[in-house]
Tab-separated table of C-alpha atoms in Angstrom:
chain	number	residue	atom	x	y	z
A	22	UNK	CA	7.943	20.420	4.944
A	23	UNK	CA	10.141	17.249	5.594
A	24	UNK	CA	6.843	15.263	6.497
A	25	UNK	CA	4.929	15.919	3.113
A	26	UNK	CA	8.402	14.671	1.507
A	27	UNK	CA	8.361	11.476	3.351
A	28	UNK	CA	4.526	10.935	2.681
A	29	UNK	CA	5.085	11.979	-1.020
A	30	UNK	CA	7.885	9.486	-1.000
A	31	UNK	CA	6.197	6.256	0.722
A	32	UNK	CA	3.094	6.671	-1.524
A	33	UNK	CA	5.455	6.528	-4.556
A	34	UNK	CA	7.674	3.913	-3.115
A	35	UNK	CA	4.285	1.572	-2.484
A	36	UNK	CA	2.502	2.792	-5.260
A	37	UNK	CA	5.071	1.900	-7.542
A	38	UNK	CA	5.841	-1.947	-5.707
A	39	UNK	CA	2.010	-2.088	-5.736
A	40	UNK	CA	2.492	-1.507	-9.977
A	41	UNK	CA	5.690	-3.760	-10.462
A	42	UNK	CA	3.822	-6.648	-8.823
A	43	UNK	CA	0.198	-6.101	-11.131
A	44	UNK	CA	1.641	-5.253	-14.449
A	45	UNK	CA	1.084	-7.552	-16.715
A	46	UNK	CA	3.914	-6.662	-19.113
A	47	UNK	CA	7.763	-7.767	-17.366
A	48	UNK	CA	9.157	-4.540	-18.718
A	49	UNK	CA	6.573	-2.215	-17.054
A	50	UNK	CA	7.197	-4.569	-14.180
A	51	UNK	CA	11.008	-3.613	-14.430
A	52	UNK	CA	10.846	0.284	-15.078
A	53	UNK	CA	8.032	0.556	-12.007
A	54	UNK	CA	10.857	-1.142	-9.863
A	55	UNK	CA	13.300	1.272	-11.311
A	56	UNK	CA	10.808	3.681	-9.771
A	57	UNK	CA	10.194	2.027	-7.012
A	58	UNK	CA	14.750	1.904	-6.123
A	59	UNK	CA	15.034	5.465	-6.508
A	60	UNK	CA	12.334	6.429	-4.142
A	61	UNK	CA	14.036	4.028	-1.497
A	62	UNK	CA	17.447	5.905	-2.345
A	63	UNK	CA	15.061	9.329	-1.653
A	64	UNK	CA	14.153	7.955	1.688
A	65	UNK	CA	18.204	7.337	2.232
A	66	UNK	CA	18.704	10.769	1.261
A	67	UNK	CA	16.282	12.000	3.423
A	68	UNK	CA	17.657	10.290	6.321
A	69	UNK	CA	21.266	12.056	5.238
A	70	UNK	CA	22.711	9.034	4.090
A	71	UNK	CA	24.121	10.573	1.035
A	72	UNK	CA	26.604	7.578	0.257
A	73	UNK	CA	24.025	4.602	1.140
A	74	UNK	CA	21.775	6.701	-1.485
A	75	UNK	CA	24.426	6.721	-4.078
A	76	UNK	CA	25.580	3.511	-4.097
A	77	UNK	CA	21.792	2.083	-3.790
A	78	UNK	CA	21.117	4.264	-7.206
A	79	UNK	CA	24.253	2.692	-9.035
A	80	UNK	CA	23.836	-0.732	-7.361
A	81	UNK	CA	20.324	-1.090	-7.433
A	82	UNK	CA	18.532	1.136	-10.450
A	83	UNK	CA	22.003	0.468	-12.439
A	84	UNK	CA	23.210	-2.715	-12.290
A	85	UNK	CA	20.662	-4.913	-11.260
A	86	UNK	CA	18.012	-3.384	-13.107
A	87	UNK	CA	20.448	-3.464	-16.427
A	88	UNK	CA	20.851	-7.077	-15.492
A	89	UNK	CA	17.064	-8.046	-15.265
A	90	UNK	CA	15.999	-5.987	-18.205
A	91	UNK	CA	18.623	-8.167	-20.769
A	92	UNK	CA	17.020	-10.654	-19.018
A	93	UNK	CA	13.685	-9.888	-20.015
A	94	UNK	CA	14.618	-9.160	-23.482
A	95	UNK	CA	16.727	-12.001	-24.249
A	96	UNK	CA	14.003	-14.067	-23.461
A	97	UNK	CA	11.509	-12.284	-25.870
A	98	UNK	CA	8.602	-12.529	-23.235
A	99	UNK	CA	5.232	-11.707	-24.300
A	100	UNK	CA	1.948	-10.781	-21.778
A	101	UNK	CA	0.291	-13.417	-24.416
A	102	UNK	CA	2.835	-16.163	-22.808
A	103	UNK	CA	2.052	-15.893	-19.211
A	104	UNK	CA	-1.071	-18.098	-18.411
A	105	UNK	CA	-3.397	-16.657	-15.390
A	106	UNK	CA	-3.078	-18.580	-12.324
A	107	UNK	CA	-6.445	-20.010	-10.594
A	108	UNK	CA	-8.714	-17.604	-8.697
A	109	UNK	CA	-8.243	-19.243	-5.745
A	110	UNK	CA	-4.532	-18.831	-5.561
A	111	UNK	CA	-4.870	-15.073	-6.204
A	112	UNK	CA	-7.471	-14.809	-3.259
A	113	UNK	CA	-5.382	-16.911	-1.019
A	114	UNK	CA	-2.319	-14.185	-1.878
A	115	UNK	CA	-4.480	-11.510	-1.151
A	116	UNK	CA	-6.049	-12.876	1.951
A	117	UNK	CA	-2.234	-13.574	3.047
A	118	UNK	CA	-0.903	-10.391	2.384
A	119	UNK	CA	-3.899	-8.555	4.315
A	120	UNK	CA	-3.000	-10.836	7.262
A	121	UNK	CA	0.476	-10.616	7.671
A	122	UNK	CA	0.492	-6.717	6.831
A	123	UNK	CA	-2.661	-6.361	9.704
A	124	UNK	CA	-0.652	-8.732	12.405
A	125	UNK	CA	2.509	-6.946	11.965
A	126	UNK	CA	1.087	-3.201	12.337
A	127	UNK	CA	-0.703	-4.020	14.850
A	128	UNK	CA	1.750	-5.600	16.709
A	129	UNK	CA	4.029	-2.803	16.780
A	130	UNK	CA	1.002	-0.154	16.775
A	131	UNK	CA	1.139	-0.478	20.480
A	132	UNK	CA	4.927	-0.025	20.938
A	133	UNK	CA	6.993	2.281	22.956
A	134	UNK	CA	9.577	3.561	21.525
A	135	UNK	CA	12.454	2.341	23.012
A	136	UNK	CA	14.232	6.088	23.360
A	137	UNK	CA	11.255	8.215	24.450
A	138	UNK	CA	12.993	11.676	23.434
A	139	UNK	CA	15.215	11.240	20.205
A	140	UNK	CA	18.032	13.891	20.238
A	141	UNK	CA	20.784	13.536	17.933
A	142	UNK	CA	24.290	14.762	19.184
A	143	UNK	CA	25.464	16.354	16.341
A	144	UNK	CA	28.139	13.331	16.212
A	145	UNK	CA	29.645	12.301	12.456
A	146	UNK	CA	28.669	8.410	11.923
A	147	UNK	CA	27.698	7.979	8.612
A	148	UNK	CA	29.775	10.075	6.355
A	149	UNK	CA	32.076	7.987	3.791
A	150	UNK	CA	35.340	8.617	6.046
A	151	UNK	CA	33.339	7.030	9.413
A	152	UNK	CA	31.744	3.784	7.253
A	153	UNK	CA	35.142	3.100	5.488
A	154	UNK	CA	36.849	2.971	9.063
A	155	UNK	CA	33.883	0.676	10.337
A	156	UNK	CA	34.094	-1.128	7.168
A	157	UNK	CA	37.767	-2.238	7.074
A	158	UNK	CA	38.398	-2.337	10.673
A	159	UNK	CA	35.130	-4.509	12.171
A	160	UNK	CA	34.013	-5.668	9.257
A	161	UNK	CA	37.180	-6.861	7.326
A	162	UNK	CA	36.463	-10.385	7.450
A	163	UNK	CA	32.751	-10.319	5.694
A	164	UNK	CA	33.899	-7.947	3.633
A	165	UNK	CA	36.771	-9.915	2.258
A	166	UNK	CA	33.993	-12.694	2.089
A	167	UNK	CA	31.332	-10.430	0.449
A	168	UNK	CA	34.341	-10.254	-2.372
A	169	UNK	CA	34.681	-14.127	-2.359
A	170	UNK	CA	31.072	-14.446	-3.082
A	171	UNK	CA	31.027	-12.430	-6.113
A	172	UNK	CA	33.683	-13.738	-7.352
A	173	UNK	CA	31.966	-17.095	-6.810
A	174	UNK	CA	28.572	-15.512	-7.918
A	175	UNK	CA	30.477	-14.421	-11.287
A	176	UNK	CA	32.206	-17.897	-12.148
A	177	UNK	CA	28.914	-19.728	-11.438
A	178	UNK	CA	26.610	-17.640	-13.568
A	179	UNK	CA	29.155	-17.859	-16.588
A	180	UNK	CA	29.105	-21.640	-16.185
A	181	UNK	CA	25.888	-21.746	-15.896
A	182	UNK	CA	24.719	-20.007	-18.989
A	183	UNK	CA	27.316	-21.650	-21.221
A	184	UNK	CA	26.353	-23.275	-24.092
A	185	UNK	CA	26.510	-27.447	-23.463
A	186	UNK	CA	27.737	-28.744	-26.396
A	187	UNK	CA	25.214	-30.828	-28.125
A	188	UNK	CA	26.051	-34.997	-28.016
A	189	UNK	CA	25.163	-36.867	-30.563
B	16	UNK	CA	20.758	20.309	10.284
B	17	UNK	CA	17.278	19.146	11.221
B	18	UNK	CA	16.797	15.322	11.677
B	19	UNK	CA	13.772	13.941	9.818
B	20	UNK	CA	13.813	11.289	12.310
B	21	UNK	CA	12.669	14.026	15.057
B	22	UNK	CA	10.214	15.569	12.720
B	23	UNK	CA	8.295	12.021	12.139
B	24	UNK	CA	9.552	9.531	14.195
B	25	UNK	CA	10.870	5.883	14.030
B	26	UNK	CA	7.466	4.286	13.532
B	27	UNK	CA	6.252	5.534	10.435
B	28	UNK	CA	9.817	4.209	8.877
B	29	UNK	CA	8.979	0.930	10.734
B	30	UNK	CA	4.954	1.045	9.062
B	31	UNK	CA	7.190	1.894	5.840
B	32	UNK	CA	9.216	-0.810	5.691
B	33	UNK	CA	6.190	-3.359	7.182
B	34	UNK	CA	3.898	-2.493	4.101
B	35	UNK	CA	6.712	-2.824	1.564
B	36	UNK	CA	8.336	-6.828	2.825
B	37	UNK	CA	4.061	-7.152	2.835
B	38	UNK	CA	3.896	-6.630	-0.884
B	39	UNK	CA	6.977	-8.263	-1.879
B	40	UNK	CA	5.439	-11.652	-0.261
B	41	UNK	CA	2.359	-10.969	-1.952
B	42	UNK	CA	4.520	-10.491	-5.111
B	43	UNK	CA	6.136	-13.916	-4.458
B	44	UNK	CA	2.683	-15.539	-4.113
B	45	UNK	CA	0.690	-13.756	-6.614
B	46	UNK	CA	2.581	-14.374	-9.693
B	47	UNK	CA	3.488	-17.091	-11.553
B	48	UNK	CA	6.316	-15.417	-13.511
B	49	UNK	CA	9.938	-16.297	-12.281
B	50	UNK	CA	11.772	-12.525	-13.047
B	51	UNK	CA	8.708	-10.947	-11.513
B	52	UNK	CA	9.174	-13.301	-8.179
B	53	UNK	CA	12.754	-11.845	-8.265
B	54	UNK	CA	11.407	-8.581	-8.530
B	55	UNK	CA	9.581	-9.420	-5.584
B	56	UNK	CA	12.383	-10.309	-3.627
B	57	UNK	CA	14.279	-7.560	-4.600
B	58	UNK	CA	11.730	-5.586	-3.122
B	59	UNK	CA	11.603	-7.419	0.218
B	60	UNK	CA	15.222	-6.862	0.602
B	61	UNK	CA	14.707	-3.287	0.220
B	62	UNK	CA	12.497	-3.514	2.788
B	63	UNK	CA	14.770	-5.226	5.216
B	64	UNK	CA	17.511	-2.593	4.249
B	65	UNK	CA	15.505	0.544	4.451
B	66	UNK	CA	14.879	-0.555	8.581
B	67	UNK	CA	18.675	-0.975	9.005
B	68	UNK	CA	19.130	2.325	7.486
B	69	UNK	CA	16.565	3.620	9.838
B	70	UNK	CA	17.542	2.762	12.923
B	71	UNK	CA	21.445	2.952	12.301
B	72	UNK	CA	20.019	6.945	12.442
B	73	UNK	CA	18.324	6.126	15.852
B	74	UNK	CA	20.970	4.821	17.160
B	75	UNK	CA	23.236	7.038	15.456
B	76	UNK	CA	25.819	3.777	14.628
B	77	UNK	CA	27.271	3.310	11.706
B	78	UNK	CA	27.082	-0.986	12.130
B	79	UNK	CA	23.655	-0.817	10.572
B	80	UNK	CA	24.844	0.789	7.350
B	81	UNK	CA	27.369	-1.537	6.883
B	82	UNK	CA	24.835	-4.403	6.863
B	83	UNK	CA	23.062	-2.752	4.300
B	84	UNK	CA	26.375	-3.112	2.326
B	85	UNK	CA	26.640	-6.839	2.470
B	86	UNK	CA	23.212	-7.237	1.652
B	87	UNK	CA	23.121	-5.376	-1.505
B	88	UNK	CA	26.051	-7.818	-2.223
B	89	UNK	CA	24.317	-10.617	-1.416
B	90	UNK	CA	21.417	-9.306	-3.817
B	91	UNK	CA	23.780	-8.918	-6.632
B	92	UNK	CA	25.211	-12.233	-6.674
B	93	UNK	CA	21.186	-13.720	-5.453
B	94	UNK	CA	20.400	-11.966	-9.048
B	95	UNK	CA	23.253	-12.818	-11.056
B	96	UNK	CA	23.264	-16.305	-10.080
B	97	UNK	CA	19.115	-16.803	-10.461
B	98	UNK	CA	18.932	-15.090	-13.481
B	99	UNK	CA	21.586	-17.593	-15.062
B	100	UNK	CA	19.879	-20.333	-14.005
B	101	UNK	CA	16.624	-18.390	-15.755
B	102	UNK	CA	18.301	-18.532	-18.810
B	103	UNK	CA	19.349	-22.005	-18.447
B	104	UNK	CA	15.984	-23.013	-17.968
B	105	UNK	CA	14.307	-20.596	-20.731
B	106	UNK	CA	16.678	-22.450	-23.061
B	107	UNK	CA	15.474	-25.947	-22.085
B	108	UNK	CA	11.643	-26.018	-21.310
B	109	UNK	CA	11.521	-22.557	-23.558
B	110	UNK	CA	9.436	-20.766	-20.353
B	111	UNK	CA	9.701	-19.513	-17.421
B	112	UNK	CA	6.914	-20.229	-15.938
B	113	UNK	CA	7.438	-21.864	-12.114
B	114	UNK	CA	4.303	-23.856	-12.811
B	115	UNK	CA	6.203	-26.188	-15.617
B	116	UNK	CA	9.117	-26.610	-13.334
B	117	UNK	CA	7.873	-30.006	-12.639
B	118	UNK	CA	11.348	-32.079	-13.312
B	119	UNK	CA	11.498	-33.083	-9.810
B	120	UNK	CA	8.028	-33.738	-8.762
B	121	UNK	CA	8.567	-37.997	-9.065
């Protein structure tokens, strides 16, 4: 039962990558990556990380996503604007793609796994209660940096985008 | 409770994960249009995050999932900050194409 959910799940979560990358249209692009988020956040689920899966839906598929789509729209993109890039490039991509995807499985095809028999032990270590305690006691310091950042992240992108007033 | 990591093991999380960073850097190198690049690199972080999430189950530590954290921070601010400069660039050259970015070529 749990393994036709996780095959059901990959094939969407490729399938849909797969449709984000070959649509031609940025907005089909955008809602097949919507796709694409909340299968991941299924996969978190189905590893019972219920919080990870939350926040990845409102993180990911909602703010991101919201982000990229005014994007798109602000900029009034059309399929007509994007010019098709030279054969050759697309082959290369291709050719690169099949390479590193062949040279990585089959470098780890042949793996042991490092724990031959996985048992769990019934332990609590990934509930909201156990990652708030890792969170602010191990990992106070890049957390109080992961603020700084967007902070940082927010003040650049508003001076960025601002308006230059026009000289002369 | 059954653990879906007994039912199909680490390795088909591991093939997962491979195939998806695989089509993100196809992504990057197949298209020409700037938001879908980002796309693409959304989709390699994804990647990268759903293997922490897997093997912070194997291990059954909690460290891994609090990576995951600071990377989906790190995505947000990657995003805001990139698609500002996106903007900035749609209003000068009116494109985004990464072809005409060719300012600082000499």
């Amino acid at each position: 039962m749990i393994e036709i959910l996780f095959y059901i799940l990959s094939a969407v979560t490729l399938g849909s990558a797969f449709l984000t990358i070959l649509s031609k249209n940025p907005i089909h692009s955008a809602i097949w990556l919507v796709v694409c988020f909340f299968s991941v956040a299924g996969h978190y689920a189905l590893l019972n990380s219920q919080f990870l899966a939350m926040v990845h839906i409102i993180v990911y598929s909602g703010a991101i996503m919201i982000l990229m789509l005014f994007t798109i729209m602000l900029m009034n993109l059309n399929v007509s604007d994007e010019i098709a890039k030279p054969v050759v490039t697309k082959i290369l991509a291709t050719v690169c793609f099949c390479l590193i995807g062949f040279f990585l499985v089959s470098a780890l095809a042949q793996n042991a796994p490092a724990i031959e028999t996985y048992t769990t032990t019934g332990a609590d270590f990934q509930s909201i209660q156990v990652l708030g305690k890792v969170l602010l006691n191990e990992f106070v310091v890049p957390f109080e940096m992961a603020a700084v950042l967007l902070l940082m992240a927010m003040i650049g992108a508003v001076l960025i985008s601002k308006k230059e007033k026009k000289t002369t | 409770m059954e653990q879906v990591l007994q039912q199909i093991g680490i390795d088909q999380y591991i093939f997962l994960a491979i195939l998806l960073f695989c089509i993100g850097a196809f992504g990057i190198l197949y298209r020409r249009n700037a938001i879908v690049m980002f796309m693409s690199i959304e989709i390699m972080l994804n990647a990268a995050n759903l293997l922490l999430v897997a093997f912070s189950n194997y291990h059954e530590d909690a460290n891994g999932q609090v990576f995951v954290f600071f990377t989906m921070a790190v995505a947000a601010a990657e995003v805001a900050i990139g698609l500002a400069i996106l903007v900035a660039i749609y209003r000068n050259i009116g494109s985004i194409d990464i072809d005409k970015l060719k300012n600082l070529k000499g």
